[in-house]
XYZ file of C-alpha atoms in Angstrom:
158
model
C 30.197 133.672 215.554
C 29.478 132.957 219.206
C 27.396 130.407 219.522
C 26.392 129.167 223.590
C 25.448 125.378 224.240
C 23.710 124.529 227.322
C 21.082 122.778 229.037
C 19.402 125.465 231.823
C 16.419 123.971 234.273
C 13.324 126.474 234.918
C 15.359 128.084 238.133
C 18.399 128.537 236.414
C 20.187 125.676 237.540
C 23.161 124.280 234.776
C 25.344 121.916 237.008
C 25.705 120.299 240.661
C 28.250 119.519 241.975
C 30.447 119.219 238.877
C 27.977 117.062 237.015
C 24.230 117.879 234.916
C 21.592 117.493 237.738
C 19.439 115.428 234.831
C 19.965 112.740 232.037
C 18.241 113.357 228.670
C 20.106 111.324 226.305
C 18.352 113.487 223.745
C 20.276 116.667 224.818
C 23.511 115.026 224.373
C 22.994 113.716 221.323
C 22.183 116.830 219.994
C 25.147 118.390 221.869
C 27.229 116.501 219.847
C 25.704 117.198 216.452
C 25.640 120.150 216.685
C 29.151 120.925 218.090
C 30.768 118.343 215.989
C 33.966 119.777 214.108
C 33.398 123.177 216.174
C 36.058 124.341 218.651
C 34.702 124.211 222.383
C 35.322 127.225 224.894
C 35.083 125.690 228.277
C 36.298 126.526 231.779
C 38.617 124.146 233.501
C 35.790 122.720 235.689
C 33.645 121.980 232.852
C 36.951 120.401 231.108
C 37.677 118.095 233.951
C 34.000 117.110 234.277
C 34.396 114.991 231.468
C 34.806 111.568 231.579
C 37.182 111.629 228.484
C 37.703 114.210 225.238
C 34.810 114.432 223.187
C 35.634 113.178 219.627
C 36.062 115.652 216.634
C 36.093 118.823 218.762
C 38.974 121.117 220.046
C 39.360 121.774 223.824
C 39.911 125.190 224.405
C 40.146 125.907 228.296
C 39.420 129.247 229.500
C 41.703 129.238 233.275
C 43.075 131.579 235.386
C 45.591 129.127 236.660
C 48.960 130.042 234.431
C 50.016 126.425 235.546
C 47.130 124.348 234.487
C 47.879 121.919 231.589
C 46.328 118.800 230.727
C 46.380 116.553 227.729
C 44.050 117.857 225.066
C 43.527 121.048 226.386
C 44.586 124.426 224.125
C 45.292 126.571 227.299
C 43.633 130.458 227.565
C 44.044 132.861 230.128
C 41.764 135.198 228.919
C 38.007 135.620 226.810
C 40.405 137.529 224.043
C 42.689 134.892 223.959
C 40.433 132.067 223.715
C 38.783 133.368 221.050
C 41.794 133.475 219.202
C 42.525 130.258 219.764
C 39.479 129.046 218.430
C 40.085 131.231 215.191
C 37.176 132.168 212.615
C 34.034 130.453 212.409
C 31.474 129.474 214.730
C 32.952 128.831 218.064
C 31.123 126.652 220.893
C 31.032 127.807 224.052
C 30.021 125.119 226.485
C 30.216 126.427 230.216
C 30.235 126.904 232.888
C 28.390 129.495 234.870
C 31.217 131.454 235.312
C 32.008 131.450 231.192
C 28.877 131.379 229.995
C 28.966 135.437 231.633
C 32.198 136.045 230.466
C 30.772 136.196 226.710
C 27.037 136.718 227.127
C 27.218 140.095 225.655
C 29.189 139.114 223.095
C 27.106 135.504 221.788
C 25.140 135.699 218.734
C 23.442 132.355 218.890
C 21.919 130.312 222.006
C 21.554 126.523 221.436
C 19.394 125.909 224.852
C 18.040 123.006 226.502
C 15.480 124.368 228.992
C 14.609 121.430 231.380
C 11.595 121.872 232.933
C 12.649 120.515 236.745
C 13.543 122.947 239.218
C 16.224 121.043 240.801
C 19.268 121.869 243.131
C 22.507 122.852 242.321
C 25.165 125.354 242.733
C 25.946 126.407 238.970
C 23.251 128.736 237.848
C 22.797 131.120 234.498
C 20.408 133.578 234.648
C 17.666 133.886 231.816
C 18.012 134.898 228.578
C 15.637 138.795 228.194
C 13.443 138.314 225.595
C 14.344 142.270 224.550
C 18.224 141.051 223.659
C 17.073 137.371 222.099
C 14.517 136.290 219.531
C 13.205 132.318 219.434
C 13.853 131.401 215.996
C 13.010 127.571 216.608
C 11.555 125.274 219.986
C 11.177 121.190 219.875
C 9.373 120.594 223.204
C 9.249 116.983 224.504
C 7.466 115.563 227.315
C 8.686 114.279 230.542
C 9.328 110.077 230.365
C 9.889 108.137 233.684
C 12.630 110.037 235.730
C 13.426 112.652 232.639
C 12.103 115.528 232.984
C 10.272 117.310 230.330
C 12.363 119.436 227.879
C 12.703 121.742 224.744
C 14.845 122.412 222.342
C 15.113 125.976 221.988
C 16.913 128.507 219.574
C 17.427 132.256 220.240
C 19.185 134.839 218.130
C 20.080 138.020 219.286
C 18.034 140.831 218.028
């Protein structure tokens, strides 16, 4: 099962500049709940956008680069192959932009964050077409000093 993680704002907007445009401590707590003992799919950007590995979680990076190594990464060169990497179960795919539409026709689960900002930045995912995805479960919370509001949001695809 392919299950995406992310955090999208109202325009689309996922990342800027190599980093989340926003800081809801909320979201990344339940980021790592929920991905916790699940192997992560990830481009290389997102991979190196990380301050350090995240605990209890494979690293599977999804590059084009047949040279790129780096400590803690299980290397893929293609959506196939990182799949198999990963191996059965749920598998976490974490971003970016760029993965994210590598497997959107093929995820069966979206764990989203919609963040109700519109701010700028240069990685973007489109929405998700309410004809191909069902809400199953939404948490909304309300803005607090400099966060934004945000909610929680589960779709299934129909």
């Amino acid at each position: 099962m392919i299950i995406f993680f992310l955090a999208r704002a109202d325009n689309g907007v996922i990342g800027s500049d190599g980093n989340l445009p926003w800081h809801i401590p909320a979201d990344l707590k339940r980021f790592k709940a929920m991905t916790m003992g699940k192997p992560l799919v990830m481009g290389r950007k997102t991979f190196e956008s990380f301050p350090r590995l995240l605990k209890g979680r494979r690293h599977i990076v999804l590059t084009r680069d047949r040279d790129w190594q780096a400590e803690g990464a299980e290397v893929a060169h293609t959506p196939d192959e990182a799949l198999a990497v990963a191996g059965a179960g749920e598998i976490a795919v974490i971003g970016g932009a760029e993965i994210f539409a590598l497997y959107r026709d093929r995820a069966d689960r979206i764990e989203l964050t919609e963040v109700h900002a519109q701010p700028a930045g240069d990685a973007v995912v489109p929405g998700f077409h309410r004809d191909d995805w069902r809400e199953t479960a939404r948490e909304d919370h309300v803005a607090e000093g400099d966060r934004p509001a945000f909610s929680f949001v589960t779709l299934e695809r129909r």
